[in-house]
Amino acid sequence: MNWKNVLVVGFVGMLPFTGLSQANILNAKKPEQIGERTEDQKAIDNDVPLDYGYVDDRDILWSTTIWEVIDLDERVNFPLYYPIDTVDISANRRSLYDVLIKNMRNGNLTDVYADSYFTEKRTLDDLRDALKKVDTTDLGYEQYNAGEEISPEFINQRELTAADIEEYHIKGIWYFDKRQGELKYRLLGIAPVAPDVNFIDDETMSFEDAKVELFWVWFPSARNILHEAKVFNQRNSAQPISFDMLLNARRFNAVIYKEENVHGDREIKDYIADNALFQLLEAKRIKESIRDREQDMWAY
């Protein structure tokens, strides 16, 4: 066998590994059946999110609530960001933002709020101005002032997409379960962060000032949705993981930017201003104090 045949055989041998990320591909009789599982397969798999155990308030010996930022520029956080171009990719692979927006549109995701305290609910209609901008050019205004109908080419529309998401903010609670004798974490909410759609193309505004939280999702009620959406597993495409598993297992890198405190839950940047290094050190200090809490429980 010559080298050309060896390369061809090797390339063909690699093809199944790239296709196994789609369910039922080896049993599909037609391409349309790829990704579709039968009812028997679903019953056997019992593919549901792992239920949280009940935690009684009396079992919580200590707790603290923290807010963290997930920077999507970091390589370890890429599974939350990609794919951003969905033209040439299968429908079962979407970024986290696309999954959230899709389920808000079809009504499956309703527990959406304006802030991280989950006091004011939002609908997709309420968020429309925050997700899409419609602007008229100068020529369009000239037509309007002349009493004419504005031509479509003089109306600019800009809608936020997955490519515009810069980071995610998450809110969670660390608590010590005295019944099980260990420190645990429970994710409560997640929010996509992007530049303000009204200033997204404005180069005069600084990058940090332009970023806003689009909305907050109550995570426990979104678990079934996030469980159905799979994340590409770079180490083994035959075993994709879900967004629910990725977030609950904390398979991402995040930095604390706020901790509940007596000063109205002020952020780190509010009391350490204009010093990114000291802000990072303060976030690390908070993280270490939480980690040391478990060790201190067993110090006699």
CSV table of C-alpha atoms in Angstrom, one decimal:
chain,number,residue,atom,x,y,z
A,1,MET,CA,0.0,0.0,0.0
A,2,ASN,CA,1.5,3.4,-1.0
A,3,TRP,CA,1.4,6.5,1.1
A,4,LYS,CA,-1.5,8.0,-0.8
A,5,ASN,CA,-3.7,5.0,0.1
A,6,VAL,CA,-2.6,5.2,3.7
A,7,LEU,CA,-3.6,8.9,3.9
A,8,VAL,CA,-7.0,8.2,2.3
A,9,VAL,CA,-7.7,5.3,4.7
A,10,GLY,CA,-6.6,7.5,7.6
A,11,PHE,CA,-8.9,10.3,6.6
A,12,VAL,CA,-11.8,8.0,6.1
A,13,GLY,CA,-11.2,6.4,9.5
A,14,MET,CA,-11.4,9.8,11.1
A,15,LEU,CA,-14.8,10.7,9.6
A,16,PRO,CA,-17.0,8.7,12.1
A,17,PHE,CA,-15.4,10.6,15.0
A,18,THR,CA,-16.6,13.9,13.6
A,19,GLY,CA,-20.1,12.7,13.1
A,20,LEU,CA,-20.7,11.0,16.4
A,21,SER,CA,-21.5,14.3,18.0
A,22,GLN,CA,-24.9,14.0,16.5
A,23,ALA,CA,-27.3,11.5,18.1
A,24,ASN,CA,-28.5,8.4,16.2
A,25,ILE,CA,-26.1,9.0,13.3
A,26,LEU,CA,-25.2,5.3,13.1
A,27,ASN,CA,-28.8,4.2,13.1
A,28,ALA,CA,-30.1,6.8,10.6
A,29,LYS,CA,-31.5,5.4,7.4
A,30,LYS,CA,-31.7,8.9,5.9
A,31,PRO,CA,-29.9,12.2,6.6
A,32,GLU,CA,-33.1,13.6,8.0
A,33,GLN,CA,-33.1,11.1,10.8
A,34,ILE,CA,-29.7,12.2,12.1
A,35,GLY,CA,-30.2,13.7,15.6
A,36,GLU,CA,-33.6,12.2,16.1
A,37,ARG,CA,-34.0,9.6,18.8
A,38,THR,CA,-36.9,7.2,19.1
A,39,GLU,CA,-39.2,7.1,22.1
A,40,ASP,CA,-37.7,3.9,23.2
A,41,GLN,CA,-34.2,5.4,23.1
A,42,LYS,CA,-35.4,8.3,25.2
A,43,ALA,CA,-37.0,6.0,27.7
A,44,ILE,CA,-33.9,3.9,28.0
A,45,ASP,CA,-31.6,6.9,28.3
A,46,ASN,CA,-33.7,8.6,31.0
A,47,ASP,CA,-32.1,11.8,29.7
A,48,VAL,CA,-33.1,14.4,32.3
A,49,PRO,CA,-31.2,16.9,34.5
A,50,LEU,CA,-29.9,15.6,37.8
A,51,ASP,CA,-32.3,16.8,40.4
A,52,TYR,CA,-31.0,19.0,43.2
A,53,GLY,CA,-31.2,17.5,46.6
A,54,TYR,CA,-33.5,19.2,49.2
A,55,VAL,CA,-31.6,21.5,51.5
A,56,ASP,CA,-33.4,22.5,54.7
A,57,ASP,CA,-32.7,26.0,56.0
A,58,ARG,CA,-31.6,24.5,59.3
A,59,ASP,CA,-28.9,22.5,57.6
A,60,ILE,CA,-27.2,25.7,56.2
A,61,LEU,CA,-24.6,26.5,58.8
A,62,TRP,CA,-23.1,29.4,56.7
A,63,SER,CA,-23.7,30.9,53.3
A,64,THR,CA,-22.7,33.9,51.1
A,65,THR,CA,-24.0,35.1,47.7
A,66,ILE,CA,-21.5,36.1,45.1
A,67,TRP,CA,-21.6,37.5,41.5
A,68,GLU,CA,-19.0,36.4,39.0
A,69,VAL,CA,-18.1,37.4,35.4
A,70,ILE,CA,-17.3,34.8,32.7
A,71,ASP,CA,-15.0,36.4,30.1
A,72,LEU,CA,-15.7,34.8,26.7
A,73,ASP,CA,-12.3,35.8,25.4
A,74,GLU,CA,-10.8,33.1,27.6
A,75,ARG,CA,-10.2,29.8,25.8
A,76,VAL,CA,-11.8,27.7,28.5
A,77,ASN,CA,-15.0,29.6,28.1
A,78,PHE,CA,-15.3,29.2,24.4
A,79,PRO,CA,-18.0,26.4,24.6
A,80,LEU,CA,-20.4,29.1,26.0
A,81,TYR,CA,-19.6,31.4,23.0
A,82,TYR,CA,-19.3,29.3,19.9
A,83,PRO,CA,-20.6,28.6,17.4
A,84,ILE,CA,-21.5,32.2,16.3
A,85,ASP,CA,-21.9,31.4,12.6
A,86,THR,CA,-24.8,28.9,12.2
A,87,VAL,CA,-25.1,28.8,8.4
A,88,ASP,CA,-23.0,25.8,7.8
A,89,ILE,CA,-23.5,23.8,11.0
A,90,SER,CA,-26.2,21.4,12.3
A,91,ALA,CA,-29.2,22.8,14.2
A,92,ASN,CA,-28.3,20.9,17.4
A,93,ARG,CA,-25.2,23.0,17.9
A,94,ARG,CA,-25.9,26.6,19.1
A,95,SER,CA,-24.2,29.0,21.5
A,96,LEU,CA,-25.7,29.6,24.9
A,97,TYR,CA,-27.1,33.0,23.9
A,98,ASP,CA,-28.9,31.5,20.9
A,99,VAL,CA,-30.4,28.8,23.1
A,100,LEU,CA,-31.8,31.3,25.5
A,101,ILE,CA,-33.2,33.6,22.9
A,102,LYS,CA,-34.8,30.7,20.9
A,103,ASN,CA,-36.6,29.4,24.0
A,104,MET,CA,-37.7,32.9,25.0
A,105,ARG,CA,-39.3,33.3,21.5
A,106,ASN,CA,-41.1,29.9,21.6
A,107,GLY,CA,-42.3,30.4,25.2
A,108,ASN,CA,-40.3,27.7,26.9
A,109,LEU,CA,-38.3,30.2,28.9
A,110,THR,CA,-40.4,32.6,30.9
A,111,ASP,CA,-38.5,33.2,34.1
A,112,VAL,CA,-36.5,36.2,32.7
A,113,TYR,CA,-35.9,39.2,34.9
A,114,ALA,CA,-34.5,42.7,34.7
A,115,ASP,CA,-31.8,42.3,37.4
A,116,SER,CA,-30.0,39.7,39.5
A,117,TYR,CA,-32.5,40.0,42.4
A,118,PHE,CA,-35.3,38.5,40.3
A,119,THR,CA,-38.0,41.0,41.3
A,120,GLU,CA,-39.1,42.5,38.0
A,121,LYS,CA,-40.1,40.0,35.2
A,122,ARG,CA,-39.4,40.7,31.6
A,123,THR,CA,-40.8,39.4,28.3
A,124,LEU,CA,-39.2,39.3,24.9
A,125,ASP,CA,-41.4,42.3,23.9
A,126,ASP,CA,-40.0,44.2,26.9
A,127,LEU,CA,-36.5,43.4,25.8
A,128,ARG,CA,-37.0,44.3,22.2
A,129,ASP,CA,-35.5,47.8,22.4
A,130,ALA,CA,-32.4,46.4,24.3
A,131,LEU,CA,-31.8,43.7,21.6
A,132,LYS,CA,-32.5,45.6,18.4
A,133,LYS,CA,-31.9,49.1,17.1
A,134,VAL,CA,-33.7,50.7,14.2
A,135,ASP,CA,-32.2,54.0,13.0
A,136,THR,CA,-32.9,56.3,10.0
A,137,THR,CA,-30.2,57.8,7.9
A,138,ASP,CA,-30.0,61.5,7.0
A,139,LEU,CA,-31.4,60.8,3.6
A,140,GLY,CA,-34.3,59.1,5.3
A,141,TYR,CA,-35.0,62.1,7.4
A,142,GLU,CA,-34.9,64.3,4.3
A,143,GLN,CA,-37.6,62.1,2.7
A,144,TYR,CA,-39.6,62.3,6.0
A,145,ASN,CA,-39.4,66.1,6.2
A,146,ALA,CA,-40.5,66.3,2.5
A,147,GLY,CA,-43.6,64.3,3.3
A,148,GLU,CA,-42.4,61.2,1.5
A,149,GLU,CA,-42.4,57.6,2.6
A,150,ILE,CA,-39.0,56.6,3.9
A,151,SER,CA,-37.3,54.1,1.6
A,152,PRO,CA,-36.2,50.8,3.2
A,153,GLU,CA,-32.6,51.3,2.2
A,154,PHE,CA,-32.5,54.4,4.4
A,155,ILE,CA,-33.5,52.5,7.5
A,156,ASN,CA,-30.7,50.7,9.4
A,157,GLN,CA,-31.5,47.8,11.6
A,158,ARG,CA,-28.9,46.3,14.0
A,159,GLU,CA,-29.8,43.3,16.1
A,160,LEU,CA,-27.6,41.7,18.8
A,161,THR,CA,-26.3,38.2,17.9
A,162,ALA,CA,-24.3,35.6,19.7
A,163,ALA,CA,-21.1,37.2,18.2
A,164,ASP,CA,-21.8,40.4,20.2
A,165,ILE,CA,-21.9,38.7,23.6
A,166,GLU,CA,-18.8,39.7,25.5
A,167,GLU,CA,-19.3,37.9,28.8
A,168,TYR,CA,-21.8,36.3,31.1
A,169,HIS,CA,-22.6,37.4,34.7
A,170,ILE,CA,-23.6,34.6,37.1
A,171,LYS,CA,-25.1,34.7,40.6
A,172,GLY,CA,-24.7,31.9,43.0
A,173,ILE,CA,-24.6,31.0,46.6
A,174,TRP,CA,-21.8,29.2,48.5
A,175,TYR,CA,-23.1,27.4,51.6
A,176,PHE,CA,-21.9,24.9,54.1
A,177,ASP,CA,-24.2,21.9,54.5
A,178,LYS,CA,-23.8,20.7,58.1
A,179,ARG,CA,-25.7,17.5,57.4
A,180,GLN,CA,-23.3,16.4,54.8
A,181,GLY,CA,-20.4,18.3,56.2
A,182,GLU,CA,-19.2,20.0,53.1
A,183,LEU,CA,-19.1,23.3,51.2
A,184,LYS,CA,-21.4,23.5,48.2
A,185,TYR,CA,-22.3,25.9,45.4
A,186,ARG,CA,-25.7,26.5,43.8
A,187,LEU,CA,-26.1,28.5,40.7
A,188,LEU,CA,-29.1,30.9,40.8
A,189,GLY,CA,-29.0,33.1,37.7
A,190,ILE,CA,-27.1,33.9,34.5
A,191,ALA,CA,-27.1,37.0,32.4
A,192,PRO,CA,-25.6,37.7,28.9
A,193,VAL,CA,-23.6,40.9,28.7
A,194,ALA,CA,-23.1,42.8,25.4
A,195,PRO,CA,-22.5,46.4,24.3
A,196,ASP,CA,-25.5,48.6,24.4
A,197,VAL,CA,-27.2,48.1,21.0
A,198,ASN,CA,-27.7,51.9,20.7
A,199,PHE,CA,-24.0,52.5,21.1
A,200,ILE,CA,-22.5,49.3,19.7
A,201,ASP,CA,-21.0,50.9,16.7
A,202,ASP,CA,-20.1,54.2,18.4
A,203,GLU,CA,-16.3,54.4,18.7
A,204,THR,CA,-16.4,57.4,20.9
A,205,MET,CA,-17.7,55.4,23.9
A,206,SER,CA,-15.3,53.3,25.9
A,207,PHE,CA,-15.7,49.6,25.8
A,208,GLU,CA,-16.4,49.1,29.5
A,209,ASP,CA,-19.0,51.9,29.6
A,210,ALA,CA,-20.9,50.4,26.7
A,211,LYS,CA,-21.4,46.9,28.2
A,212,VAL,CA,-24.8,46.2,29.8
A,213,GLU,CA,-26.6,43.1,31.2
A,214,LEU,CA,-29.3,42.2,28.7
A,215,PHE,CA,-31.5,40.2,31.1
A,216,TRP,CA,-31.2,37.7,33.9
A,217,VAL,CA,-32.5,34.1,33.7
A,218,TRP,CA,-33.5,32.2,36.8
A,219,PHE,CA,-31.3,29.2,36.3
A,220,PRO,CA,-33.2,26.4,38.2
A,221,SER,CA,-36.2,26.8,35.9
A,222,ALA,CA,-34.1,26.8,32.7
A,223,ARG,CA,-32.3,23.6,33.5
A,224,ASN,CA,-34.4,21.4,31.3
A,225,ILE,CA,-33.9,23.7,28.4
A,226,LEU,CA,-30.1,23.9,28.9
A,227,HIS,CA,-30.0,20.1,29.4
A,228,GLU,CA,-31.4,19.6,25.9
A,229,ALA,CA,-28.9,21.9,24.4
A,230,LYS,CA,-25.5,20.2,23.9
A,231,VAL,CA,-22.0,21.6,24.1
A,232,PHE,CA,-19.3,20.3,21.8
A,233,ASN,CA,-16.8,18.2,23.6
A,234,GLN,CA,-13.3,18.7,22.2
A,235,ARG,CA,-11.9,15.6,23.8
A,236,ASN,CA,-14.6,13.2,22.7
A,237,SER,CA,-17.2,14.3,20.2
A,238,ALA,CA,-19.1,11.1,20.8
A,239,GLN,CA,-20.0,12.3,24.3
A,240,PRO,CA,-21.3,15.9,24.1
A,241,ILE,CA,-22.2,17.5,27.4
A,242,SER,CA,-25.1,19.8,28.1
A,243,PHE,CA,-25.0,23.5,29.1
A,244,ASP,CA,-26.7,22.4,32.3
A,245,MET,CA,-23.9,20.0,33.1
A,246,LEU,CA,-21.2,22.5,32.1
A,247,LEU,CA,-22.6,25.2,34.3
A,248,ASN,CA,-23.4,23.1,37.3
A,249,ALA,CA,-19.9,21.4,37.2
A,250,ARG,CA,-18.3,24.9,36.9
A,251,ARG,CA,-16.4,23.9,33.8
A,252,PHE,CA,-15.5,27.5,33.1
A,253,ASN,CA,-13.3,30.2,34.5
A,254,ALA,CA,-15.0,33.2,36.4
A,255,VAL,CA,-13.8,36.1,38.4
A,256,ILE,CA,-15.8,37.5,41.4
A,257,TYR,CA,-17.0,41.1,40.9
A,258,LYS,CA,-19.4,41.4,43.7
A,259,GLU,CA,-20.2,39.9,47.1
A,260,GLU,CA,-23.2,40.5,49.3
A,261,ASN,CA,-22.2,43.1,51.9
A,262,VAL,CA,-23.5,45.7,54.3
A,263,HIS,CA,-22.9,48.5,51.7
A,264,GLY,CA,-25.8,47.5,49.5
A,265,ASP,CA,-24.0,44.7,47.7
A,266,ARG,CA,-21.6,47.2,46.1
A,267,GLU,CA,-19.2,45.9,43.5
A,268,ILE,CA,-15.5,45.6,43.9
A,269,LYS,CA,-14.8,48.4,41.4
A,270,ASP,CA,-16.9,50.7,43.6
A,271,TYR,CA,-14.5,50.6,46.5
A,272,ILE,CA,-11.3,49.8,44.5
A,273,ALA,CA,-11.4,52.2,41.6
A,274,ASP,CA,-9.1,52.6,38.6
A,275,ASN,CA,-6.9,49.7,39.5
A,276,ALA,CA,-7.5,46.5,37.7
A,277,LEU,CA,-4.7,44.6,39.5
A,278,PHE,CA,-6.0,45.4,43.0
A,279,GLN,CA,-9.6,44.6,41.9
A,280,LEU,CA,-8.3,41.1,40.8
A,281,LEU,CA,-6.5,40.6,44.0
A,282,GLU,CA,-9.6,41.6,46.0
A,283,ALA,CA,-11.6,39.0,43.9
A,284,LYS,CA,-9.0,36.4,44.8
A,285,ARG,CA,-9.1,37.3,48.5
A,286,ILE,CA,-12.9,36.8,48.5
A,287,LYS,CA,-12.5,33.5,46.8
A,288,GLU,CA,-9.8,32.3,49.2
A,289,SER,CA,-12.0,33.4,52.2
A,290,ILE,CA,-14.8,31.2,50.9
A,291,ARG,CA,-12.4,28.3,50.4
A,292,ASP,CA,-10.9,28.7,53.8
A,293,ARG,CA,-14.3,28.6,55.4
A,294,GLU,CA,-14.6,24.9,54.8
A,295,GLN,CA,-11.1,24.3,56.3
A,296,ASP,CA,-11.9,26.4,59.3
A,297,MET,CA,-15.0,24.2,60.1
A,298,TRP,CA,-12.7,21.4,60.9
A,299,ALA,CA,-10.1,23.4,63.0
A,300,TYR,CA,-10.5,22.6,66.7
